Short mmCIF file of C-alpha atoms in Angstrom, two decimals:
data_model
loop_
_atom_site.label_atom_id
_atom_site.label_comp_id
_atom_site.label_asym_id
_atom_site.label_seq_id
_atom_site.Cartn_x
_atom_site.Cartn_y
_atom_site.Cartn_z
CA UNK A 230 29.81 6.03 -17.02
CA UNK A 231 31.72 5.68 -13.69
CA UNK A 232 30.44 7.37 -10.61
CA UNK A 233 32.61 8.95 -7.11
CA UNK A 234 31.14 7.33 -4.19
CA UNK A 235 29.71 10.65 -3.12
CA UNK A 236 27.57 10.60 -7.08
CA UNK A 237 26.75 6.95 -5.22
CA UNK A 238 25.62 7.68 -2.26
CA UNK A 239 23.09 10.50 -3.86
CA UNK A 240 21.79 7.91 -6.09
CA UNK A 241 21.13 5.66 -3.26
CA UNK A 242 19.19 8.44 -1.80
CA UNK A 243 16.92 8.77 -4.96
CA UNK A 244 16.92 4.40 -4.51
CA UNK A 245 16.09 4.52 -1.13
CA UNK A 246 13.01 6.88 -1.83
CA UNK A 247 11.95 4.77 -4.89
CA UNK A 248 11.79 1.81 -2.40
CA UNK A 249 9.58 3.76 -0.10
CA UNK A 250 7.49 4.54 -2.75
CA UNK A 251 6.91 0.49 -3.49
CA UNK A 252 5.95 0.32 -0.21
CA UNK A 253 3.34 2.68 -0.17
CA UNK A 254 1.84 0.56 -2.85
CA UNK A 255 2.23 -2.36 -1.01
CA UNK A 256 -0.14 -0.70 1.41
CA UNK A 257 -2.54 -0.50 -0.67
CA UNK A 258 -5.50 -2.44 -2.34
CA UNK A 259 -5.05 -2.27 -5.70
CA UNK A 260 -8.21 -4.23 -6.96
CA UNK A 261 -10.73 -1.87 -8.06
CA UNK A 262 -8.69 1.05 -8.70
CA UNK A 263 -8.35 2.40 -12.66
CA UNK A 264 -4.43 2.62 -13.07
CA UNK A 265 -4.89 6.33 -14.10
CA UNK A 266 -5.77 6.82 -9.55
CA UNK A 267 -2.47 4.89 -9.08
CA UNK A 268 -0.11 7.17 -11.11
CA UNK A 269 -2.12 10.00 -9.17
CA UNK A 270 -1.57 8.53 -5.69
CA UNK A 271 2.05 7.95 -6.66
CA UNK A 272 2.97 11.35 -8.25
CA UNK A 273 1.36 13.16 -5.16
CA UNK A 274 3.61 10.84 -2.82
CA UNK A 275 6.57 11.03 -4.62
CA UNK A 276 5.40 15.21 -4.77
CA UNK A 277 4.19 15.80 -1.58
CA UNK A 278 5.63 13.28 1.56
CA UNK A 279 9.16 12.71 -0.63
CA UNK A 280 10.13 16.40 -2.03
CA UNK A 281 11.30 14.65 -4.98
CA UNK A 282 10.44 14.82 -9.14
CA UNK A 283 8.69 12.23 -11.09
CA UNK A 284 11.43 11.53 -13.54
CA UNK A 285 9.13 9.56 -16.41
CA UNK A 286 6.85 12.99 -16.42
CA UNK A 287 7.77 14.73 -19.59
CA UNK A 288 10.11 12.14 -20.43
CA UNK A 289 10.50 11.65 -24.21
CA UNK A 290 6.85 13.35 -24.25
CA UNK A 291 5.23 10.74 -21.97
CA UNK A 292 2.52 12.73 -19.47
CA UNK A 293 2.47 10.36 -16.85
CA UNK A 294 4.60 9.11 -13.63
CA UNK A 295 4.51 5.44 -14.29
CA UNK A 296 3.70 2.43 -16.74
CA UNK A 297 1.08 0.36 -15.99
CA UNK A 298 1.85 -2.94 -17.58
CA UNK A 299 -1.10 -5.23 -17.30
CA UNK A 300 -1.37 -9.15 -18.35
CA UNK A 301 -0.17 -9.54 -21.96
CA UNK A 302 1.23 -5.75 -21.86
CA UNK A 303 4.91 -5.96 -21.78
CA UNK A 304 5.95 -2.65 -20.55
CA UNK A 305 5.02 1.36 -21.28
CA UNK A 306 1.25 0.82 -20.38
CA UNK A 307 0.01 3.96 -20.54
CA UNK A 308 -2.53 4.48 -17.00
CA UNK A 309 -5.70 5.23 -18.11
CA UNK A 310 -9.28 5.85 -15.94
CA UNK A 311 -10.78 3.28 -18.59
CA UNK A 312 -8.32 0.35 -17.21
CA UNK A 313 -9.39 -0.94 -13.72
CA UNK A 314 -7.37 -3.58 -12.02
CA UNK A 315 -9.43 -6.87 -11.66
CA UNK A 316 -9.37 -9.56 -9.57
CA UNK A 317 -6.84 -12.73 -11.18
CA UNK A 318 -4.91 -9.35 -12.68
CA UNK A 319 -1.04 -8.79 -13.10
CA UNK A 320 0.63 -6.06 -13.17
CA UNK A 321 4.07 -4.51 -13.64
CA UNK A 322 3.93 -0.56 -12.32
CA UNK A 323 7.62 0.41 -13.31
CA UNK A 324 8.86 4.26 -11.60
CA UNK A 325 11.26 6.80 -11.66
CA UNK A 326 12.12 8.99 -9.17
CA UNK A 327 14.60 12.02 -8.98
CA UNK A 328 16.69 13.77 -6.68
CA UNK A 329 19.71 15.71 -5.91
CA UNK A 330 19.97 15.55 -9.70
CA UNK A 331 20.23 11.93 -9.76
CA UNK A 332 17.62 8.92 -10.89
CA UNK A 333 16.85 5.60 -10.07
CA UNK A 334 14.52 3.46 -11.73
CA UNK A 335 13.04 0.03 -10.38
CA UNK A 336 9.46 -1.85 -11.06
CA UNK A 337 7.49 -4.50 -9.46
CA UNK A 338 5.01 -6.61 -10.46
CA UNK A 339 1.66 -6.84 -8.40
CA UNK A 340 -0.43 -9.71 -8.23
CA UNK A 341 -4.20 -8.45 -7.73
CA UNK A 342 -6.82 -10.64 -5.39
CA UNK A 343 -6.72 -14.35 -6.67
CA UNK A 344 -4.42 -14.96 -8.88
CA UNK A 345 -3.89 -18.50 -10.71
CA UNK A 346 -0.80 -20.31 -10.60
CA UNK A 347 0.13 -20.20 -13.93
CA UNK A 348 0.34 -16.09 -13.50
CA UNK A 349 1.79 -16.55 -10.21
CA UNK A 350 4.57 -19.00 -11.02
CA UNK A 351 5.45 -16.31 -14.44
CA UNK A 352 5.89 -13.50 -11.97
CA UNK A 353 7.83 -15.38 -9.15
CA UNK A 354 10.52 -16.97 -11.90
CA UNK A 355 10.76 -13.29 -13.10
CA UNK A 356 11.67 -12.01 -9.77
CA UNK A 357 13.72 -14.89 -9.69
CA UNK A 358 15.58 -14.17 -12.92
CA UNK A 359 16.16 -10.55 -11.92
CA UNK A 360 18.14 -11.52 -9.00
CA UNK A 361 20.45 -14.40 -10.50
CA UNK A 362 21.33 -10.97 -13.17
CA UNK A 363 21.89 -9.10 -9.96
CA UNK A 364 23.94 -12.35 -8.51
CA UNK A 365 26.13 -11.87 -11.38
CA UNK A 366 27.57 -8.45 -10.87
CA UNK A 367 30.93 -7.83 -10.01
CA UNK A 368 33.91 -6.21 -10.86
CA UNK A 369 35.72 -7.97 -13.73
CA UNK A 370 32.84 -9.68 -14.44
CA UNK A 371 30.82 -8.89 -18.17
CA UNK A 372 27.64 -7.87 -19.08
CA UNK A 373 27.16 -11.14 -20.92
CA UNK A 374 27.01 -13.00 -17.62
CA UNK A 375 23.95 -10.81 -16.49
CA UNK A 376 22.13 -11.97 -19.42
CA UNK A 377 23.32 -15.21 -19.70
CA UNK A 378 22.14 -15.87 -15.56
CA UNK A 379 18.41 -14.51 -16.57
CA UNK A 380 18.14 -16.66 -19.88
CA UNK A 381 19.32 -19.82 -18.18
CA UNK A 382 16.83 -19.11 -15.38
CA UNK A 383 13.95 -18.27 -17.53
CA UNK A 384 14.28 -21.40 -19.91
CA UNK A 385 14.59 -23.36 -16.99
CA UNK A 386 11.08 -22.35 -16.46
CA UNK A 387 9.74 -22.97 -19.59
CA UNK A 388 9.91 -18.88 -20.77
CA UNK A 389 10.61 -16.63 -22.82
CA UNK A 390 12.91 -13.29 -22.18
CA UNK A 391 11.58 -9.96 -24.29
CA UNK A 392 14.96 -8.81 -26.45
CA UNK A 393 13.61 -5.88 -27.64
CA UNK A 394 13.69 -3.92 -24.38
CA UNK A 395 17.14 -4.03 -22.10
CA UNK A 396 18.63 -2.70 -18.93
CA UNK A 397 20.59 0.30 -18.87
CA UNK A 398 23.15 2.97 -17.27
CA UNK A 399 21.45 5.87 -15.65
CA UNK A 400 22.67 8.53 -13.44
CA UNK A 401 22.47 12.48 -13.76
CA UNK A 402 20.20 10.85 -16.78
CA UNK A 403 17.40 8.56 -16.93
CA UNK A 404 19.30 6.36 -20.37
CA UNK A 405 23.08 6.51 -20.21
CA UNK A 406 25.52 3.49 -21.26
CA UNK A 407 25.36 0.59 -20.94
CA UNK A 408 23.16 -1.52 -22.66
CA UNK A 409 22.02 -4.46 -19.93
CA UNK A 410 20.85 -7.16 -22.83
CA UNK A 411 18.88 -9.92 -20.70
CA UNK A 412 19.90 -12.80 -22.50
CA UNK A 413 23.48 -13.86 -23.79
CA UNK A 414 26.47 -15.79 -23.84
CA UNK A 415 28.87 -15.60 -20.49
CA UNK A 416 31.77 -13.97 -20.71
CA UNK A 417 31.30 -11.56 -23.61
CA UNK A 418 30.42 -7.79 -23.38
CA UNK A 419 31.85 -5.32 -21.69
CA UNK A 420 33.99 -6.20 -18.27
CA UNK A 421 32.06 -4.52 -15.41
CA UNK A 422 34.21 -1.56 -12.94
CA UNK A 423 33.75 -0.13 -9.40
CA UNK A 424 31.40 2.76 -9.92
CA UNK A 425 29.55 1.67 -13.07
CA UNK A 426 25.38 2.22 -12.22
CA UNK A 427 22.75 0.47 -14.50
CA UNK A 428 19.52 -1.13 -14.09
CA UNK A 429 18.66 -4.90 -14.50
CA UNK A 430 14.72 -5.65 -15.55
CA UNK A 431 13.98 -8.60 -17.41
CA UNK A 432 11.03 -9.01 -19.34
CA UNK A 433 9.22 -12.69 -19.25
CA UNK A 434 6.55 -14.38 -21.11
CA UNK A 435 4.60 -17.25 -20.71
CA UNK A 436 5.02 -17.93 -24.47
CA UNK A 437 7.04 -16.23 -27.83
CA UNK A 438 9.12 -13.59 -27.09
CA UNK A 439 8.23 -11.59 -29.70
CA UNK A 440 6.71 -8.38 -28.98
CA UNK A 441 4.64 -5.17 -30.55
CA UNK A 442 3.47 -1.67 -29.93
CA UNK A 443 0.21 -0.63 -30.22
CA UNK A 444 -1.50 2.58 -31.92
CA UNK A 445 -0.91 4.67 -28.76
CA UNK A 446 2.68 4.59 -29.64
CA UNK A 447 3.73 3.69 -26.02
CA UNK A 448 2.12 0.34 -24.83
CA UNK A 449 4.05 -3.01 -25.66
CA UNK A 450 2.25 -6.32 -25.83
CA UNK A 451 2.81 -9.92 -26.18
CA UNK A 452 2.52 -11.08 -29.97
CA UNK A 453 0.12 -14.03 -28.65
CA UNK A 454 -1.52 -12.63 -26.25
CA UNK A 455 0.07 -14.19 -23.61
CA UNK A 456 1.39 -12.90 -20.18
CA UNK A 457 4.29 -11.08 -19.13
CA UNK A 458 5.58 -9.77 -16.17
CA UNK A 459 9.04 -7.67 -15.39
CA UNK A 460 10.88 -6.57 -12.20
CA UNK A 461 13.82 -4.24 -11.79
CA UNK A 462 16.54 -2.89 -9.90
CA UNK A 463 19.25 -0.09 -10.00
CA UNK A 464 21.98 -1.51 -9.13
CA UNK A 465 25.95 -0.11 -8.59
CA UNK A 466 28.87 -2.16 -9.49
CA UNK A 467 31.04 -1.94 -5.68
CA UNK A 468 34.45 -2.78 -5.01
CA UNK A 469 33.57 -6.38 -4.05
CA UNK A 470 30.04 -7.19 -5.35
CA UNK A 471 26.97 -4.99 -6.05
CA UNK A 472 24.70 -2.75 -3.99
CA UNK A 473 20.95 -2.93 -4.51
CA UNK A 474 20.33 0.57 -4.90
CA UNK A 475 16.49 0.35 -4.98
CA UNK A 476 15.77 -2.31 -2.55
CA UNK A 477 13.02 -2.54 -0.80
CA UNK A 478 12.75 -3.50 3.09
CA UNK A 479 10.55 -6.39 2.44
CA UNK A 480 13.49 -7.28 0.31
CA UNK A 481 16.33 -7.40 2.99
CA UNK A 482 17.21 -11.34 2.52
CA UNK A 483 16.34 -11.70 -1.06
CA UNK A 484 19.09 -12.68 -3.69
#
């Protein structure tokens, strides 16, 4: 799925408000609210101040802006009023945003009041991890090396990446092709071209990799109970490297 520069540039748009969007989070304290008031603060920002859509609203059914991923939840937490953030808490809050018909996608994951360093070294080799995948993007290069830069990164640190879930192309839509595996053997897949746009979001866990869903249909844990934490990026394959289409400006000299 190859985009024109100009198809670029409007996606960059939808990045650049995404990114705002993160910061508005940033700015505030999470601890003590349910995650069902942070989907409502976000969906009246991205509403309201950015004149854009919620893309995950009505998505595939799903009545909400974002997933709240908390400690062993994986990814698609469902926010509910019932689930306060705590202190020692991590979470992943993973959005879409819309506009001028085109989406970008990118999640973060917040570290709540005190958090130990077990949690906090999970979610730093995770960010980590997502930007040695991003490192590896270039034309002529394969998907394989994106996955094969995360695994080698997270087994490094003594984890385990989620293959169940993936990266993938987006555009006009929120799921287009490719599949981004993050794992994999360098050098295989499909070669990468000027113009291709996908996201890169690895999933790590402090233990197996193994995964399920829960009644709700939507929410994702760990199969021991253990943590997990994800970041991601839209990113667009340029004529010498990659562009960052979601980064943030607290973000300017990472990678």
């Amino acid at each position: 799925m190859i985009k024109t520069p100009a198809e670029i540039e409007l996606m960059a748009e939808a990045g650049r408000l995404l990114a705002c969007v993160f910061t508005h989070l940033d700015a505030m304290t999470l601890e003590g609210l349910s995650t069902l008031e942070i989907n409502d603060r976000v969906e009246a920002f991205i509403v309201d101040e950015l004149k854009a859509r919620p893309a995950s609203k009505g998505q595939y059914g799903y009545g909400f802006v974002l997933n709240s991923s908390r400690n062993q939840v994986v990814c698609h937490g469902v926010p509910s009023a019932d689930e306060v953030l705590r202190d020692g808490d991590i979470v992943n809050l993973d959005i879409t945003l819309e506009k001028n018909g085109f989406i970008a996608d990118s999640s973060k994951t917040y570290l709540i009041g005190s958090v130990g360093p077990q949690a906090r070294r999970l979610v730093r080799t995770t960010y980590e991890a997502m930007w040695k995948g991003i490192q590896a993007v270039r034309p002529g290069a394969r998907l394989g090396d994106i996955g094969f830069a995360i695994e080698k990164h997270a087994r490094k640190g003594g984890y385990s990446v989620v293959r169940d879930y993936c990266g993938h192309g987006i555009g006009r839509e929120m799921h287009e092709d490719p599949q981004v595996l993050h794992f994999g053997k360098a050098g295989t897949g499909a070669t990468l071209r000027e113009g291709m746009t996908f996201t890169i979001e690895p999933m790590l866990n402090q233990g197996v990799r193994t995964v399920h869903t829960e009644d709700d249909g939507w929410t994702v844990v760990t199969d021991d109970g253990k943590l997990s934490a994800q970041f991601e990026h839209t990113v667009a394959v340029t004529k010498d490297g990659v562009r960052v289409l979601t980064l943030r400006p607290d973000e300017k000299r990472a990678g």
